[in-house]
Each structure stands twice: as structure tokens, then as C-alpha cells.
DNA sequence: GTGGATGCAAAGACTTTGCAGCATC
DNA sequence: GATGCTGCAAAGTCTTTGCATCCAC
């Protein structure tokens, strides 16, 4: 098991170095904007979208254009430091990748909270499914939509049923 | 009425009736456009997007506007006859719902083929995951991206790795 | 100094909406 | 005949791109 965030000394150093090396390997430049963006990404709450990242950067005093946010996120995705994902919205969501761990998501339809989980038996099940269909898996994504423990009791489930069917996933 | 290979006598009758009843229950009208749309949906290859449905309708001689296509798809989704989903693209995909069966998807990154599968043990696994997190599930979606049996041998996997990381799911 | 990066604004893809005329019940 | 429906075009959202300028190397 890899070391977890709690024991880290230098928060983003590892990610910064990795990104810089990635850029260098492609003869790209590690600009101030890119540096600020990596820091912001690994300071955020793990899940974010392009717009909230853009706003977070503005609050920190930076003045990075939306275009650069998208362009840099694209690089981070290619570099493997960020994953792009659809969480049922019209717009893309992103998540900072810590280590190599794969996980999937529980998504609360009431408070929008995203809970991560990892199940080894899910990975095994995926293998079985793929074998059955002679499919070579490269990536998978399991999303469970519903109500988190905080919302389960206080939310009228029937009022959500329509939203469930509309979910874009 | 054209007969189908599935063994059904009256291909879309059931769906048409269900949609009509749904509309009636909301005091909405079963117009010619809506009729044509339901038929087209259940004649298509099960998976489609708004644009291909629109084009299919044009080919059949209809002249239904894009706006109506979107509006009617929305009704069909609310009615439960159609599911809206994201398959890693920027645009929404739809799938005609046959019966109540739930299934998940294998998505070939080379030929874009979508293979459906159902695994009872996946449903059981979902229950276990939810219990662990005190989460009340209303819907789930498992997507496995990779190469189908037709493409596995002929496709250079490394050329896909970048695409995998970019997938919007 | 050079090639890549940035910001801006414009364009793009996909989807939704306001409105006037039209069709269904 | 009233109410809801349609097509059209305009607007909206999220994202990408062309271009002149700017900056890291």
C-alpha cells in the first residue's frame, strides 16, 4: 500500500517534478501559469471542474485565462496527473490522481458529494466480464448514483426518480 | 408493418402504447412527429445520438426539427423508454430500453462498438459497496473501455493509451 | 533570439428556449 | 376552440482555436 497524504512532507513537490519532467520530455515549458495550475489542482478538494479551478486561481491572485486552464488541464491529463471524467453533468469533471490507485465513485444526487471507493473484487469481476466477451480492458468506470448517508433520511426519494432517469451516464 | 428478427409480432406497438399512455397521463399530445420518433428510436441499432436520430428521420422522409428531436427524447427519457448516457464523448448518447433489464457496457476504443452485458454478481457487488458506505443506490453505470475481440489483435494498444486517459468518463 | 505559451475574442459543438403559427384533442 | 406542439432562429453552456504578443530557455 502506498503512503497516504497524511504522511507527506512536501505537498505538491512530487507532482510538480513529474509534470516538469513530462513537459521537458516534450520540449515544452514549465511556465508560471502551469506551475500555479498544478498547485491549485493538488490543493483543491480532489474533484473539481474547469470553471471552479479557474475561479480558485483568480482568488489566489492569479489571472490565468480560461483557455490556458483548459490547455493545461489537457496536458495534466496526458501526463497522468489528472483524470477527466463525466459525473452526470454536461460539463467535464476532473480529479487529481494520487499515486496509481484506481477507484470508483458514489455520487449523491442530493448534495452532489462524490465518495470514492476501491474494491479489489470489482477488478476481479471486470476481468471475468472481459474474458467472457474476449474484450481487452484498458480502463473502467463504475458510478453509483443515489443518496449518501447524510441525505438518505432527509430526502424524498420519489422526487429524485425523475432526475435519476435523466442522468447523463 | 415490417416484421423483425426478434420474434416479436408487432415491433413497436408496446412502446408506442406506453408512450401514448404516458403522454395522456400528462395531458400531452401524441403527435405525428412523436410517433415517428418513437418508431425511429426502436428501429435504430439500440444505441444512437440525437444527431444520428435526426438524420435517420430525414432519410425516412420526415422533416422533424432538431429542437423537436431533443424535446421528444427528453419525454422518452422521462417515460423510461429511453436512457440517456455518456459514453466518453462530448455529446449525449441514448439507448432504447427493452423491458426492465439493466445492463452495462463494454466500449471499444477502436471501432466504437458498444457491447452490452448483464452480471447478477455485479448487482450484488453494488449492494455490498453501498452497504459499506451507507449509501442508498438508485442507479449505477459500469463502463469498461478497451478493445473488442475484432480489434484486439489488429490495433496498436500503445497508440490508444493517450486516448484512454483522455476519456471523459 | 527562438519557439513555445498566453490572453483575447471568435468560433465550435451540442443543447435549450422564445415566439408565432399550427395541429391535436 | 383551447391548449399544447412545431420549426425557426437565437441564445446558452462548455470547450477549442487563431492570432498577435509575450516569455522561458
Tab-separated table of C-alpha atoms (C1' of nucleotides) in Angstrom:
chain	number	residue	atom	x	y	z
A	1	UNK	CA	0.000	0.000	0.000
A	2	UNK	CA	1.423	3.392	-0.979
A	3	UNK	CA	1.943	6.072	1.631
A	4	UNK	CA	-1.029	8.292	2.124
A	5	UNK	CA	-1.491	12.035	2.152
A	6	UNK	CA	-1.221	12.210	5.917
A	7	UNK	CA	2.446	11.391	5.929
A	8	UNK	CA	3.541	13.719	3.164
A	9	UNK	CA	6.119	16.345	3.906
A	10	UNK	CA	6.152	18.349	0.721
A	11	UNK	CA	2.635	18.550	-0.627
A	12	UNK	CA	2.971	19.064	-4.352
A	13	UNK	CA	6.659	18.585	-4.867
A	14	UNK	CA	6.261	15.141	-6.329
A	15	UNK	CA	3.562	16.199	-8.727
A	16	UNK	CA	5.430	19.305	-9.765
A	17	UNK	CA	8.528	17.330	-10.534
A	18	UNK	CA	6.556	14.810	-12.510
A	19	UNK	CA	4.827	17.486	-14.543
A	20	UNK	CA	8.043	19.326	-15.186
A	21	UNK	CA	9.731	16.143	-16.360
A	22	UNK	CA	6.774	15.408	-18.609
A	23	UNK	CA	6.959	18.872	-20.137
A	24	UNK	CA	10.695	18.671	-20.575
A	25	UNK	CA	10.402	15.337	-22.327
A	26	UNK	CA	8.205	17.029	-24.892
A	27	UNK	CA	10.303	20.147	-25.080
A	28	UNK	CA	7.510	22.163	-23.514
A	29	UNK	CA	7.967	24.912	-20.978
A	30	UNK	CA	7.202	24.988	-17.297
A	31	UNK	CA	5.696	28.431	-17.087
A	32	UNK	CA	4.424	30.326	-14.099
A	33	UNK	CA	0.850	29.686	-15.188
A	34	UNK	CA	1.413	25.956	-15.373
A	35	UNK	CA	3.084	25.946	-12.004
A	36	UNK	CA	0.187	27.802	-10.418
A	37	UNK	CA	-2.255	25.436	-12.029
A	38	UNK	CA	-0.595	22.276	-10.763
A	39	UNK	CA	-0.507	23.698	-7.266
A	40	UNK	CA	-4.145	24.681	-7.416
A	41	UNK	CA	-5.140	21.264	-8.708
A	42	UNK	CA	-3.434	19.452	-5.864
A	43	UNK	CA	-4.758	21.882	-3.311
A	44	UNK	CA	-8.368	21.533	-4.370
A	45	UNK	CA	-10.707	19.062	-2.916
A	46	UNK	CA	-9.617	16.377	-5.306
A	47	UNK	CA	-12.690	16.733	-7.534
A	48	UNK	CA	-13.248	19.907	-9.496
A	49	UNK	CA	-14.285	21.278	-12.839
A	50	UNK	CA	-12.605	23.713	-15.188
A	51	UNK	CA	-14.630	26.659	-14.006
A	52	UNK	CA	-14.119	26.161	-10.283
A	53	UNK	CA	-10.416	25.728	-10.879
A	54	UNK	CA	-10.389	28.938	-12.869
A	55	UNK	CA	-12.153	30.775	-10.069
A	56	UNK	CA	-9.867	29.276	-7.433
A	57	UNK	CA	-6.908	30.588	-9.367
A	58	UNK	CA	-8.403	34.058	-9.566
A	59	UNK	CA	-8.980	34.103	-5.825
A	60	UNK	CA	-5.344	33.296	-5.271
A	61	UNK	CA	-4.490	36.392	-7.240
A	62	UNK	CA	-3.515	34.677	-10.459
A	63	UNK	CA	-5.094	35.851	-13.653
A	64	UNK	CA	-4.985	32.838	-15.861
A	65	UNK	CA	-7.308	32.698	-18.805
A	66	UNK	CA	-9.893	30.023	-19.261
A	67	UNK	CA	-8.125	28.928	-22.427
A	68	UNK	CA	-4.929	28.270	-20.519
A	69	UNK	CA	-6.833	26.391	-17.848
A	70	UNK	CA	-8.237	24.048	-20.464
A	71	UNK	CA	-4.933	23.732	-22.279
A	72	UNK	CA	-3.031	22.939	-19.109
A	73	UNK	CA	-5.631	20.507	-17.824
A	74	UNK	CA	-5.246	18.698	-21.088
A	75	UNK	CA	-1.522	18.402	-20.504
A	76	UNK	CA	-2.049	17.194	-16.966
A	77	UNK	CA	-4.410	14.542	-18.241
A	78	UNK	CA	-1.891	13.412	-20.821
A	79	UNK	CA	0.742	13.374	-18.120
A	80	UNK	CA	-1.481	11.169	-15.977
A	81	UNK	CA	-1.633	13.542	-13.036
A	82	UNK	CA	-5.279	14.341	-13.630
A	83	UNK	CA	-8.225	12.285	-14.750
A	84	UNK	CA	-11.084	13.689	-16.761
A	85	UNK	CA	-14.498	12.257	-16.095
A	86	UNK	CA	-18.176	12.680	-16.580
A	87	UNK	CA	-20.208	12.644	-13.410
A	88	UNK	CA	-23.606	13.013	-14.946
A	89	UNK	CA	-23.319	16.673	-15.802
A	90	UNK	CA	-22.987	18.438	-19.118
A	91	UNK	CA	-19.514	19.577	-18.301
A	92	UNK	CA	-16.361	17.623	-17.620
A	93	UNK	CA	-15.118	16.981	-14.129
A	94	UNK	CA	-11.528	16.405	-13.216
A	95	UNK	CA	-9.814	14.676	-10.380
A	96	UNK	CA	-6.271	14.862	-9.148
A	97	UNK	CA	-4.577	11.484	-9.331
A	98	UNK	CA	-2.690	10.446	-6.226
A	99	UNK	CA	-0.363	7.563	-6.789
A	100	UNK	CA	-1.653	4.850	-9.073
A	101	UNK	CA	-4.715	3.891	-7.162
A	102	UNK	CA	-7.825	3.280	-9.167
A	103	UNK	CA	-11.145	3.929	-7.574
A	104	UNK	CA	-14.766	4.395	-8.482
A	105	UNK	CA	-17.472	6.749	-7.334
A	106	UNK	CA	-20.636	7.001	-5.330
A	107	UNK	CA	-22.418	10.184	-6.352
A	108	UNK	CA	-25.073	11.734	-4.151
A	109	UNK	CA	-27.918	13.106	-6.198
A	110	UNK	CA	-28.968	15.432	-3.424
A	111	UNK	CA	-25.806	17.113	-2.160
A	112	UNK	CA	-23.587	16.258	-5.146
A	113	UNK	CA	-20.986	14.754	-2.863
A	114	UNK	CA	-18.603	12.325	-4.529
A	115	UNK	CA	-17.414	9.390	-2.456
A	116	UNK	CA	-14.539	7.305	-3.702
A	117	UNK	CA	-14.201	3.626	-3.138
A	118	UNK	CA	-11.915	0.840	-4.199
A	119	UNK	CA	-12.963	-2.796	-4.360
A	120	UNK	CA	-10.500	-5.454	-5.365
A	121	UNK	CA	-13.362	-7.779	-6.143
A	122	UNK	CA	-14.676	-5.276	-8.658
A	123	UNK	CA	-11.410	-5.501	-10.528
A	124	UNK	CA	-11.696	-9.275	-10.490
A	125	UNK	CA	-15.253	-9.076	-11.724
A	126	UNK	CA	-14.170	-6.837	-14.560
A	127	UNK	CA	-11.610	-9.420	-15.584
A	128	UNK	CA	-14.270	-12.096	-15.641
A	129	UNK	CA	-16.598	-9.971	-17.728
A	130	UNK	CA	-13.867	-9.194	-20.218
A	131	UNK	CA	-12.828	-12.777	-20.551
A	132	UNK	CA	-16.382	-13.753	-21.251
A	133	UNK	CA	-16.544	-11.253	-24.093
A	134	UNK	CA	-12.948	-11.609	-25.281
A	135	UNK	CA	-12.541	-7.945	-24.544
A	136	UNK	CA	-9.256	-6.328	-23.640
A	137	UNK	CA	-9.944	-3.776	-20.938
A	138	UNK	CA	-7.839	-0.665	-20.667
A	139	UNK	CA	-9.927	1.308	-18.235
A	140	UNK	CA	-13.184	1.105	-16.408
A	141	UNK	CA	-15.512	3.364	-14.546
A	142	UNK	CA	-18.275	2.401	-12.139
A	143	UNK	CA	-20.559	5.118	-10.924
A	144	UNK	CA	-23.306	4.554	-8.425
A	145	UNK	CA	-25.885	7.301	-8.167
A	146	UNK	CA	-28.120	7.632	-5.158
A	147	UNK	CA	-28.246	9.198	-1.724
A	148	UNK	CA	-25.369	9.433	0.722
A	149	UNK	CA	-25.859	8.635	4.380
A	150	UNK	CA	-26.377	12.306	5.204
A	151	UNK	CA	-29.136	12.714	2.660
A	152	UNK	CA	-30.795	9.323	2.703
A	153	UNK	CA	-33.175	10.131	5.529
A	154	UNK	CA	-33.965	13.708	4.724
A	155	UNK	CA	-34.524	13.467	1.002
A	156	UNK	CA	-37.691	12.461	-0.716
A	157	UNK	CA	-36.598	9.621	-2.915
A	158	UNK	CA	-39.515	9.869	-5.276
A	159	UNK	CA	-38.666	13.441	-6.127
A	160	UNK	CA	-35.312	12.203	-7.354
A	161	UNK	CA	-36.562	9.431	-9.555
A	162	UNK	CA	-37.021	11.717	-12.498
A	163	UNK	CA	-33.576	13.125	-12.079
A	164	UNK	CA	-32.145	9.629	-11.936
A	165	UNK	CA	-33.569	8.732	-15.295
A	166	UNK	CA	-32.203	11.889	-16.801
A	167	UNK	CA	-28.704	11.324	-15.607
A	168	UNK	CA	-26.344	11.525	-18.401
A	169	UNK	CA	-24.246	8.483	-17.699
B	1	UNK	CA	-45.907	-3.461	-40.588
B	2	UNK	CA	-42.417	-4.770	-41.038
B	3	UNK	CA	-41.606	-7.841	-39.057
B	4	UNK	CA	-38.490	-8.166	-37.012
B	5	UNK	CA	-35.982	-10.900	-36.463
B	6	UNK	CA	-36.521	-10.868	-32.742
B	7	UNK	CA	-39.667	-12.903	-32.845
B	8	UNK	CA	-41.905	-10.013	-31.936
B	9	UNK	CA	-45.192	-9.771	-33.728
B	10	UNK	CA	-45.817	-6.084	-33.508
B	11	UNK	CA	-42.462	-4.397	-33.266
B	12	UNK	CA	-43.088	-1.094	-31.615
B	13	UNK	CA	-46.673	-1.487	-30.560
B	14	UNK	CA	-45.838	-1.973	-26.936
B	15	UNK	CA	-43.567	1.036	-26.787
B	16	UNK	CA	-45.998	3.173	-28.688
B	17	UNK	CA	-48.784	2.305	-26.326
B	18	UNK	CA	-46.632	3.003	-23.340
B	19	UNK	CA	-45.563	6.352	-24.677
B	20	UNK	CA	-49.079	7.305	-25.607
B	21	UNK	CA	-50.316	6.400	-22.141
B	22	UNK	CA	-47.512	8.411	-20.600
B	23	UNK	CA	-48.391	11.428	-22.684
B	24	UNK	CA	-52.077	11.075	-21.961
B	25	UNK	CA	-51.386	10.922	-18.246
B	26	UNK	CA	-49.765	14.305	-18.523
B	27	UNK	CA	-52.342	15.701	-20.874
B	28	UNK	CA	-49.805	15.876	-23.653
B	29	UNK	CA	-50.468	15.059	-27.272
B	30	UNK	CA	-49.379	12.125	-29.340
B	31	UNK	CA	-48.443	13.967	-32.490
B	32	UNK	CA	-47.232	12.642	-35.786
B	33	UNK	CA	-43.711	13.813	-35.008
B	34	UNK	CA	-43.657	11.972	-31.707
B	35	UNK	CA	-44.988	8.840	-33.331
B	36	UNK	CA	-42.305	8.942	-35.997
B	37	UNK	CA	-39.678	9.481	-33.366
B	38	UNK	CA	-40.667	6.525	-31.216
B	39	UNK	CA	-40.665	4.306	-34.252
B	40	UNK	CA	-37.274	5.523	-35.346
B	41	UNK	CA	-35.854	5.029	-31.869
B	42	UNK	CA	-36.956	1.426	-31.702
B	43	UNK	CA	-35.821	0.734	-35.230
B	44	UNK	CA	-32.326	2.067	-34.709
B	45	UNK	CA	-29.447	-0.017	-33.601
B	46	UNK	CA	-30.348	0.410	-29.962
B	47	UNK	CA	-27.585	2.955	-29.340
B	48	UNK	CA	-27.722	6.323	-31.023
B	49	UNK	CA	-27.250	10.022	-30.514
B	50	UNK	CA	-29.503	12.971	-31.190
B	51	UNK	CA	-27.896	13.812	-34.481
B	52	UNK	CA	-27.973	10.324	-35.975
B	53	UNK	CA	-31.602	10.017	-34.960
B	54	UNK	CA	-32.336	13.319	-36.624
B	55	UNK	CA	-30.638	12.178	-39.804
B	56	UNK	CA	-32.388	8.826	-39.722
B	57	UNK	CA	-35.709	10.641	-39.553
B	58	UNK	CA	-34.803	12.823	-42.517
B	59	UNK	CA	-33.888	9.767	-44.566
B	60	UNK	CA	-37.269	8.301	-43.845
B	61	UNK	CA	-38.805	11.397	-45.365
B	62	UNK	CA	-39.783	13.067	-42.135
B	63	UNK	CA	-38.711	16.635	-41.584
B	64	UNK	CA	-38.537	16.939	-37.857
B	65	UNK	CA	-36.515	19.731	-36.396
B	66	UNK	CA	-33.586	19.166	-34.133
B	67	UNK	CA	-35.434	21.003	-31.374
B	68	UNK	CA	-38.286	18.534	-31.532
B	69	UNK	CA	-35.868	15.635	-31.532
B	70	UNK	CA	-34.358	16.878	-28.292
B	71	UNK	CA	-37.720	17.701	-26.764
B	72	UNK	CA	-39.146	14.302	-27.590
B	73	UNK	CA	-36.080	12.409	-26.460
B	74	UNK	CA	-36.466	14.177	-23.165
B	75	UNK	CA	-40.023	12.917	-22.894
B	76	UNK	CA	-38.984	9.403	-23.789
B	77	UNK	CA	-36.345	9.510	-21.096
B	78	UNK	CA	-38.883	10.700	-18.545
B	79	UNK	CA	-41.191	7.957	-19.701
B	80	UNK	CA	-38.452	5.398	-19.175
B	81	UNK	CA	-38.417	4.160	-22.745
B	82	UNK	CA	-35.037	5.661	-23.439
B	83	UNK	CA	-31.911	6.050	-21.361
B	84	UNK	CA	-29.533	8.932	-21.751
B	85	UNK	CA	-25.896	8.202	-21.202
B	86	UNK	CA	-22.385	9.421	-21.614
B	87	UNK	CA	-20.078	7.070	-23.439
B	88	UNK	CA	-16.931	9.095	-23.220
B	89	UNK	CA	-17.915	11.636	-25.859
B	90	UNK	CA	-18.817	15.275	-25.550
B	91	UNK	CA	-22.352	14.609	-26.656
B	92	UNK	CA	-25.070	12.537	-25.087
B	93	UNK	CA	-25.849	9.052	-26.283
B	94	UNK	CA	-29.204	7.381	-25.965
B	95	UNK	CA	-30.346	3.829	-25.840
B	96	UNK	CA	-33.735	2.325	-26.322
B	97	UNK	CA	-34.870	0.470	-23.234
B	98	UNK	CA	-36.291	-3.001	-23.816
B	99	UNK	CA	-38.150	-4.326	-20.854
B	100	UNK	CA	-36.672	-3.540	-17.477
B	101	UNK	CA	-33.338	-5.157	-17.937
B	102	UNK	CA	-30.373	-3.293	-16.637
B	103	UNK	CA	-27.069	-3.775	-18.323
B	104	UNK	CA	-23.665	-2.201	-18.552
B	105	UNK	CA	-21.293	-1.524	-21.394
B	106	UNK	CA	-18.045	-2.573	-22.957
B	107	UNK	CA	-16.907	0.192	-25.276
B	108	UNK	CA	-14.355	-0.454	-27.980
B	109	UNK	CA	-11.976	2.447	-28.324
B	110	UNK	CA	-11.058	1.461	-31.832
B	111	UNK	CA	-14.321	0.728	-33.632
B	112	UNK	CA	-16.632	2.461	-31.156
B	113	UNK	CA	-18.741	-0.662	-30.845
B	114	UNK	CA	-20.851	-0.875	-27.694
B	115	UNK	CA	-21.339	-4.326	-26.197
B	116	UNK	CA	-23.937	-4.796	-23.518
B	117	UNK	CA	-23.618	-7.202	-20.671
B	118	UNK	CA	-25.503	-8.118	-17.548
B	119	UNK	CA	-23.926	-9.654	-14.488
B	120	UNK	CA	-26.005	-10.561	-11.478
B	121	UNK	CA	-22.877	-10.616	-9.368
B	122	UNK	CA	-22.228	-7.005	-10.283
B	123	UNK	CA	-25.566	-6.073	-8.806
B	124	UNK	CA	-24.676	-7.980	-5.665
B	125	UNK	CA	-21.329	-6.253	-5.504
B	126	UNK	CA	-23.020	-2.898	-5.801
B	127	UNK	CA	-25.204	-3.768	-2.839
B	128	UNK	CA	-22.148	-4.648	-0.791
B	129	UNK	CA	-20.399	-1.420	-1.703
B	130	UNK	CA	-23.432	0.630	-0.796
B	131	UNK	CA	-23.908	-1.075	2.493
B	132	UNK	CA	-20.320	-0.412	3.372
B	133	UNK	CA	-20.823	3.304	2.750
B	134	UNK	CA	-24.384	3.533	3.992
B	135	UNK	CA	-25.314	4.718	0.558
B	136	UNK	CA	-28.734	4.246	-0.985
B	137	UNK	CA	-28.229	3.383	-4.640
B	138	UNK	CA	-30.774	4.402	-7.228
B	139	UNK	CA	-28.825	3.697	-10.373
B	140	UNK	CA	-25.424	2.560	-11.445
B	141	UNK	CA	-23.340	2.513	-14.550
B	142	UNK	CA	-20.261	0.440	-15.269
B	143	UNK	CA	-18.343	1.174	-18.415
B	144	UNK	CA	-15.320	-0.773	-19.495
B	145	UNK	CA	-13.191	0.819	-22.196
B	146	UNK	CA	-10.797	-1.209	-24.261
B	147	UNK	CA	-10.597	-3.277	-27.406
B	148	UNK	CA	-13.244	-5.681	-28.627
B	149	UNK	CA	-12.310	-9.095	-29.937
B	150	UNK	CA	-12.317	-7.835	-33.513
B	151	UNK	CA	-9.909	-5.035	-32.763
B	152	UNK	CA	-7.709	-6.528	-30.066
B	153	UNK	CA	-5.270	-8.133	-32.471
B	154	UNK	CA	-5.140	-5.504	-35.144
B	155	UNK	CA	-4.883	-2.406	-33.020
B	156	UNK	CA	-1.758	-0.955	-31.544
B	157	UNK	CA	-2.578	-0.711	-27.890
B	158	UNK	CA	0.049	1.897	-27.120
B	159	UNK	CA	-1.463	4.277	-29.626
B	160	UNK	CA	-4.663	4.133	-27.616
B	161	UNK	CA	-3.197	4.788	-24.225
B	162	UNK	CA	-3.351	8.521	-24.661
B	163	UNK	CA	-6.938	8.313	-25.786
B	164	UNK	CA	-7.769	6.190	-22.764
B	165	UNK	CA	-6.508	8.798	-20.356
B	166	UNK	CA	-8.485	11.476	-22.100
B	167	UNK	CA	-11.727	9.624	-21.923
B	168	UNK	CA	-14.345	11.692	-20.403
B	169	UNK	CA	-15.832	9.185	-18.031
C	1	DG	C1'	16.840	35.084	-30.159
C	2	DT	C1'	13.521	31.358	-30.997
C	3	DG	C1'	9.903	28.528	-30.339
C	4	DG	C1'	6.508	27.636	-27.495
C	5	DA	C1'	2.792	29.957	-24.264
C	6	DT	C1'	-0.609	33.273	-23.139
C	7	DG	C1'	-4.837	36.122	-23.475
C	8	DC	C1'	-8.355	37.612	-26.027
C	9	DA	C1'	-12.092	37.092	-28.722
C	10	DA	C1'	-14.213	34.458	-32.058
C	11	DA	C1'	-15.736	30.086	-33.437
C	12	DG	C1'	-17.388	25.359	-32.477
C	13	DA	C1'	-20.169	21.521	-30.848
C	14	DC	C1'	-24.141	20.336	-28.581
C	15	DT	C1'	-28.397	21.652	-26.451
C	16	DT	C1'	-32.140	24.685	-24.892
C	17	DT	C1'	-35.548	28.306	-25.417
C	18	DG	C1'	-38.801	32.267	-27.054
C	19	DC	C1'	-42.101	33.015	-30.193
C	20	DA	C1'	-45.501	32.913	-33.930
C	21	DG	C1'	-48.115	29.866	-36.379
C	22	DC	C1'	-50.135	25.074	-36.484
C	23	DA	C1'	-52.212	20.665	-35.087
C	24	DT	C1'	-54.422	17.637	-31.805
C	25	DC	C1'	-57.876	16.675	-28.633
D	1	DG	C1'	-61.674	26.274	-29.945
D	2	DA	C1'	-58.194	25.854	-26.448
D	3	DT	C1'	-54.051	24.040	-25.325
D	4	DG	C1'	-50.183	22.134	-26.376
D	5	DC	C1'	-46.746	21.383	-30.380
D	6	DT	C1'	-43.643	22.596	-34.078
D	7	DG	C1'	-39.980	24.950	-36.642
D	8	DC	C1'	-37.045	28.522	-36.747
D	9	DA	C1'	-33.569	31.166	-35.182
D	10	DA	C1'	-31.406	32.982	-31.348
D	11	DA	C1'	-29.264	32.188	-27.118
D	12	DG	C1'	-26.737	29.275	-23.775
D	13	DT	C1'	-23.109	26.317	-21.994
D	14	DC	C1'	-18.871	24.307	-22.180
D	15	DT	C1'	-14.736	23.919	-24.842
D	16	DT	C1'	-11.433	24.810	-28.578
D	17	DT	C1'	-8.773	27.689	-31.723
D	18	DG	C1'	-6.452	31.670	-34.491
D	19	DC	C1'	-3.581	35.236	-33.829
D	20	DA	C1'	-0.677	38.830	-32.048
D	21	DT	C1'	2.095	39.401	-28.252
D	22	DC	C1'	4.961	37.669	-24.630
D	23	DC	C1'	8.224	34.853	-22.076
D	24	DA	C1'	11.112	30.700	-20.779
D	25	DC	C1'	15.001	28.562	-22.234
